[in-house]
Coordinates of C-alpha atoms and ligand atoms in Angstrom, one line a residue:
X1 CA 17.2 1.3 -4.1
X2 CA 16.2 -1.3 -1.6
X3 CA 13.5 -2.8 -3.7
X4 CA 15.5 -3.2 -6.9
X5 CA 17.1 -6.6 -7.4
X6 CA 17.9 -6.8 -11.1
X7 CA 16.7 -6.0 -14.5
X8 CA 17.1 -5.1 -18.1
X9 CA 14.5 -3.7 -20.4
X10 CA 14.0 -7.0 -22.3
X11 CA 13.7 -9.3 -19.3
X12 CA 11.8 -6.9 -17.1
X13 CA 12.6 -5.4 -13.8
X14 CA 12.4 -7.4 -10.6
X15 CA 11.3 -6.0 -7.2
X16 CA 11.1 -8.0 -4.0
X17 CA 8.4 -6.7 -1.7
X18 CA 8.4 -10.3 -0.3
X19 CA 5.0 -9.8 1.4
X20 CA 1.8 -8.3 0.1
X21 CA 0.8 -6.4 3.2
X22 CA 2.6 -3.7 5.2
X23 CA 1.8 -5.6 8.3
X24 CA 3.6 -8.7 7.1
X25 CA 6.5 -6.7 5.7
X26 CA 6.9 -5.3 9.1
X27 CA 6.9 -8.8 10.6
X28 CA 9.8 -9.7 8.4
X29 CA 11.5 -6.4 9.0
X30 CA 11.5 -5.6 5.3
X31 CA 11.6 -1.8 5.9
X32 CA 9.9 -1.1 2.5
X33 CA 6.5 0.5 2.0
X34 CA 4.0 0.5 -0.8
X35 CA 5.0 4.1 -1.6
X36 CA 8.6 2.9 -2.1
X37 CA 7.4 0.3 -4.6
X38 CA 5.2 2.9 -6.3
X39 CA 8.1 5.3 -6.7
X40 CA 10.4 2.5 -8.0
X41 CA 7.9 1.1 -10.4
X42 CA 6.8 4.5 -11.7
X43 CA 10.4 5.4 -12.4
X44 CA 10.9 2.1 -14.2
X45 CA 7.8 2.5 -16.4
X46 CA 8.8 6.1 -17.3
X47 CA 12.3 4.9 -18.1
X48 CA 10.9 2.4 -20.7
X49 CA 10.4 -0.9 -18.8
X50 CA 7.1 -2.7 -19.7
X51 CA 7.5 -5.8 -17.6
X52 CA 7.6 -5.9 -13.9
X53 CA 8.4 -9.0 -11.8
X54 CA 7.4 -9.1 -8.2
X55 CA 8.9 -11.6 -5.9
X56 CA 7.0 -12.8 -2.8
X57 CA 7.2 -15.5 -0.1
X58 CA 4.3 -17.6 1.0
X59 CA 4.0 -19.1 4.4
X60 CA 5.8 -16.4 6.4
X61 CA 5.1 -16.5 10.1
X62 CA 1.7 -15.1 11.0
X63 CA 0.5 -14.9 7.4
X64 CA -3.2 -14.8 6.9
X65 CA -5.5 -15.0 3.9
X66 CA -5.6 -11.2 3.9
X67 CA -1.9 -11.1 3.3
X68 CA -2.3 -13.5 0.3
X69 CA -5.1 -11.3 -1.1
X70 CA -2.8 -8.3 -0.6
X71 CA -0.2 -9.9 -2.9
X72 CA -2.8 -10.0 -5.7
X73 CA -3.9 -6.4 -4.9
X74 CA -0.4 -5.2 -5.0
X75 CA 0.3 -6.9 -8.4
X76 CA -2.9 -5.4 -9.8
X77 CA -2.0 -2.0 -8.5
X78 CA 1.5 -2.1 -10.1
X79 CA 0.0 -3.1 -13.4
X80 CA -2.6 -0.2 -13.2
X81 CA 0.1 2.2 -12.2
X82 CA 2.0 1.3 -15.4
X83 CA -1.1 1.7 -17.6
X84 CA -1.8 5.1 -16.1
X85 CA 1.6 6.6 -16.9
X86 CA 2.9 5.0 -20.2
X87 CA 1.8 6.3 -23.6
X88 CA -1.3 4.6 -25.0
X89 CA 0.7 2.7 -27.6
X90 CA 2.7 0.9 -24.9
X91 CA -0.2 0.0 -22.6
X92 CA -0.8 -3.4 -24.2
X93 CA 2.7 -4.5 -23.5
X94 CA 2.6 -3.7 -19.8
X95 CA 2.6 -6.9 -17.7
X96 CA 3.3 -8.0 -14.1
X97 CA 4.7 -11.4 -13.2
X98 CA 4.3 -12.5 -9.6
X99 CA 6.8 -15.1 -8.5
X100 CA 6.0 -16.8 -5.2
X101 CA 8.3 -19.2 -3.3
X102 CA 7.5 -21.0 -0.1
X103 CA 9.2 -19.5 3.0
X104 CA 12.1 -21.5 4.3
X105 CA 12.9 -20.9 8.0
X106 CA 16.7 -20.3 8.3
X107 CA 19.0 -21.0 11.2
X108 CA 20.4 -18.0 13.0
X109 CA 17.5 -15.8 12.2
X110 CA 14.5 -14.7 14.3
X111 CA 12.4 -17.3 12.4
X112 CA 14.7 -20.3 13.1
X113 CA 12.1 -21.9 15.4
X114 CA 9.3 -21.8 12.8
X115 CA 8.1 -24.7 10.6
X116 CA 7.6 -24.6 6.9
X117 CA 4.0 -24.3 5.8
X118 CA 2.6 -27.7 5.0
X119 CA 1.9 -28.7 1.4
X120 CA -2.0 -28.7 1.6
X121 CA -2.0 -25.3 3.1
X122 CA 0.4 -24.0 0.4
X123 CA -1.8 -25.4 -2.3
X124 CA -4.9 -23.7 -0.7
X125 CA -3.1 -20.3 -0.4
X126 CA -1.8 -20.6 -4.0
X127 CA -5.4 -21.1 -5.2
X128 CA -6.6 -18.2 -3.2
X129 CA -3.9 -16.0 -4.7
X130 CA -4.7 -17.0 -8.3
X131 CA -8.4 -16.4 -7.6
X132 CA -7.7 -13.0 -6.1
X133 CA -5.8 -11.6 -9.1
X134 CA -8.2 -9.5 -11.1
X135 CA -6.2 -8.6 -14.2
X136 CA -5.2 -11.1 -16.9
X137 CA -1.9 -9.3 -17.5
X138 CA -0.8 -10.4 -14.1
X139 CA 0.7 -13.9 -14.1
X140 CA 1.5 -15.9 -11.1
X141 CA 4.4 -18.4 -10.9
X142 CA 5.3 -20.8 -8.1
X143 CA 8.5 -22.3 -6.9
X144 CA 8.2 -26.1 -7.0
X145 CA 6.8 -27.4 -3.6
X146 CA 9.0 -30.5 -3.6
X147 CA 12.2 -28.5 -4.0
X148 CA 11.0 -26.2 -1.2
X149 CA 10.5 -29.2 1.0
X150 CA 14.1 -30.4 0.6
X151 CA 15.4 -26.8 1.1
X152 CA 13.5 -26.7 4.4
X153 CA 14.8 -30.1 5.5
X154 CA 18.4 -29.1 4.8
X155 CA 17.8 -25.7 6.5
X156 CA 16.3 -27.2 9.6
X157 CA 18.6 -30.2 10.2
X158 CA 22.1 -30.2 11.8
X159 CA 24.9 -32.7 11.4
X160 CA 22.4 -35.5 10.8
X161 CA 21.7 -34.0 7.4
X162 CA 25.1 -35.3 6.2
X163 CA 24.2 -39.0 5.7
X164 CA 20.9 -37.8 4.1
X165 CA 22.8 -35.7 1.5
X166 CA 25.2 -38.5 0.9
X167 CA 22.4 -41.0 0.5
X168 CA 20.7 -38.8 -2.1
X169 CA 24.0 -38.3 -3.9
X170 CA 24.8 -42.0 -4.0
X171 CA 21.4 -42.5 -5.7
X172 CA 22.5 -40.1 -8.4
X173 CA 21.1 -36.8 -7.1
X174 CA 23.0 -33.8 -8.5
X175 CA 22.3 -30.1 -9.2
X176 CA 19.0 -30.0 -7.3
X177 CA 18.3 -26.4 -8.3
X178 CA 17.9 -27.5 -11.9
X179 CA 14.3 -28.7 -12.1
X180 CA 15.1 -31.4 -14.7
X181 CA 17.7 -32.8 -12.4
X182 CA 15.7 -32.8 -9.2
X183 CA 14.2 -36.0 -7.9
X184 CA 12.1 -36.1 -4.7
X185 CA 12.1 -39.9 -4.9
X186 CA 15.9 -40.1 -4.4
X187 CA 15.6 -37.9 -1.3
X188 CA 12.7 -39.9 0.0
X189 CA 14.6 -43.2 -0.6
X190 CA 17.7 -41.9 1.2
X191 CA 15.5 -40.6 4.1
X192 CA 13.6 -43.9 4.4
X193 CA 17.0 -45.8 4.6
X194 CA 17.9 -43.5 7.6
X195 CA 14.5 -43.7 9.2
X196 CA 13.9 -39.9 8.6
X197 CA 10.6 -38.4 7.9
X198 CA 11.2 -35.4 5.6
X199 CA 7.7 -33.9 6.0
X200 CA 7.9 -34.1 9.8
X201 CA 11.3 -32.4 9.8
X202 CA 10.2 -29.6 7.5
X203 CA 6.8 -29.0 9.1
X204 CA 7.4 -29.3 12.9
X205 CA 8.4 -26.1 14.7
X206 CA 11.1 -26.1 17.3
X207 CA 10.2 -25.1 20.9
X208 CA 11.6 -21.7 21.8
X209 CA 13.7 -23.3 24.5
X210 CA 14.8 -26.3 22.5
X211 CA 18.4 -27.0 21.8
X212 CA 18.7 -26.3 18.1
X213 CA 20.8 -28.5 15.7
X214 CA 22.9 -25.6 14.7
X215 CA 23.7 -24.1 18.1
X216 CA 27.3 -25.4 18.0
X217 CA 27.9 -22.8 15.2
X218 CA 27.8 -19.1 16.1
X219 CA 27.7 -16.1 13.8
X220 CA 28.3 -14.0 16.9
X221 CA 24.7 -12.9 17.7
X222 CA 24.1 -12.6 21.4
X223 CA 22.0 -15.2 23.0
X224 CA 18.5 -13.8 23.4
X225 CA 18.8 -11.3 20.6
X226 CA 17.0 -13.6 18.1
X227 CA 14.3 -14.4 20.6
X228 CA 13.8 -10.6 21.2
X229 CA 13.6 -10.1 17.4
X230 CA 11.1 -13.0 17.1
X231 CA 8.9 -11.4 19.7
X232 CA 9.2 -8.0 18.0
X233 CA 8.3 -9.6 14.6
X234 CA 5.2 -11.1 16.0
X235 CA 4.2 -7.7 17.4
X236 CA 4.9 -6.2 14.0
X237 CA 7.7 -4.0 15.3
X238 CA 10.5 -3.3 12.9
X239 CA 14.2 -3.0 13.8
X240 CA 16.4 -0.5 12.0
X241 CA 19.3 -1.5 9.8
X242 CA 22.3 -0.8 11.9
X243 CA 24.4 0.3 8.9
X244 CA 21.9 3.1 8.4
X245 CA 21.2 4.2 11.9
X246 CA 22.5 3.0 15.3
X247 CA 23.4 -0.3 16.9
X248 CA 20.5 -2.4 17.9
X249 CA 22.6 -4.6 20.1
X250 CA 22.9 -7.9 18.2
X251 CA 26.3 -8.5 19.7
X252 CA 28.2 -9.3 16.6
X253 CA 30.6 -6.4 16.7
X254 CA 31.9 -7.0 20.2
X255 CA 32.0 -10.8 19.5
X256 CA 34.1 -10.4 16.4
X257 CA 35.9 -7.3 17.7
X258 CA 34.9 -5.1 14.8
X259 CA 33.3 -1.7 14.6
X260 CA 30.1 -0.8 12.8
X261 CA 30.5 1.7 9.9
X262 CA 27.5 3.6 9.0
X263 CA 26.5 4.0 5.3
X264 CA 26.9 7.7 5.6
X265 CA 30.5 7.3 6.8
X266 CA 31.3 4.9 3.9
X267 CA 29.9 7.2 1.2
Ligands
SF4_1 S1 26.3 -2.4 15.1 FE1 27.3 -4.4 15.3 S2 26.5 -5.2 17.3 FE2 25.2 -3.4 16.7 S3 23.5 -4.3 15.7 FE3 25.0 -3.8 14.1 S4 26.2 -5.7 13.8 FE4 25.1 -5.9 15.7

């Protein structure tokens, strides 16, 4: 099932709709509908799960306040769905946890030109989300904004990230993914020594025709394909998964001299 990420009955079941509205899921080519989520959540409730975790990203390209409110509505909806199908004795233990991380634009994707959403706007949208949730059994959790800033910086830099990483390491930075180990100050000190502005790096978009810091590395995607996908994303047009249907012309197979194998053929 595309939506299911992981789960056990004690810890809850995690689904990743990633965006609250169908419009924005189409922009990111998620190829998942609210009906898919309903079916998966319903099956989970009926199989004995009480706790659902929903994972979303905030700051996706073209995101609006309506998309943020849609996250809250979807979470409320999943909660109500559970309460409507489980036996009365279980209803009090039904809960939905919403986990929201800040979108990190990644190289070699159609969103590689995008900036990360700036901190003040993240805070405003986080508040909007919390205010939009109607049910107290829905809890909202955020990924730390400072960690997201460093993730975006490392994602958007090229070779010049190497001395930055070394500088942070020399200052004692280790295991950044562990919140108790993470120190934004060490990164900021290392950046200042190199004359780098972390906020500007994370929050400034690249021009569509700019030479990107990672262009010397190629995963095999044809030039122009990512730009085409970027334009399709902005138009809300989805692209089919080529392992399920037919080739969409990204160019990887001819570049790497391999053949596509459809899921049906693998089964
Ligand atoms: S079949 Fe190969 S070339 Fe076609 S879209 Fe898929 S990975 Fe790209």
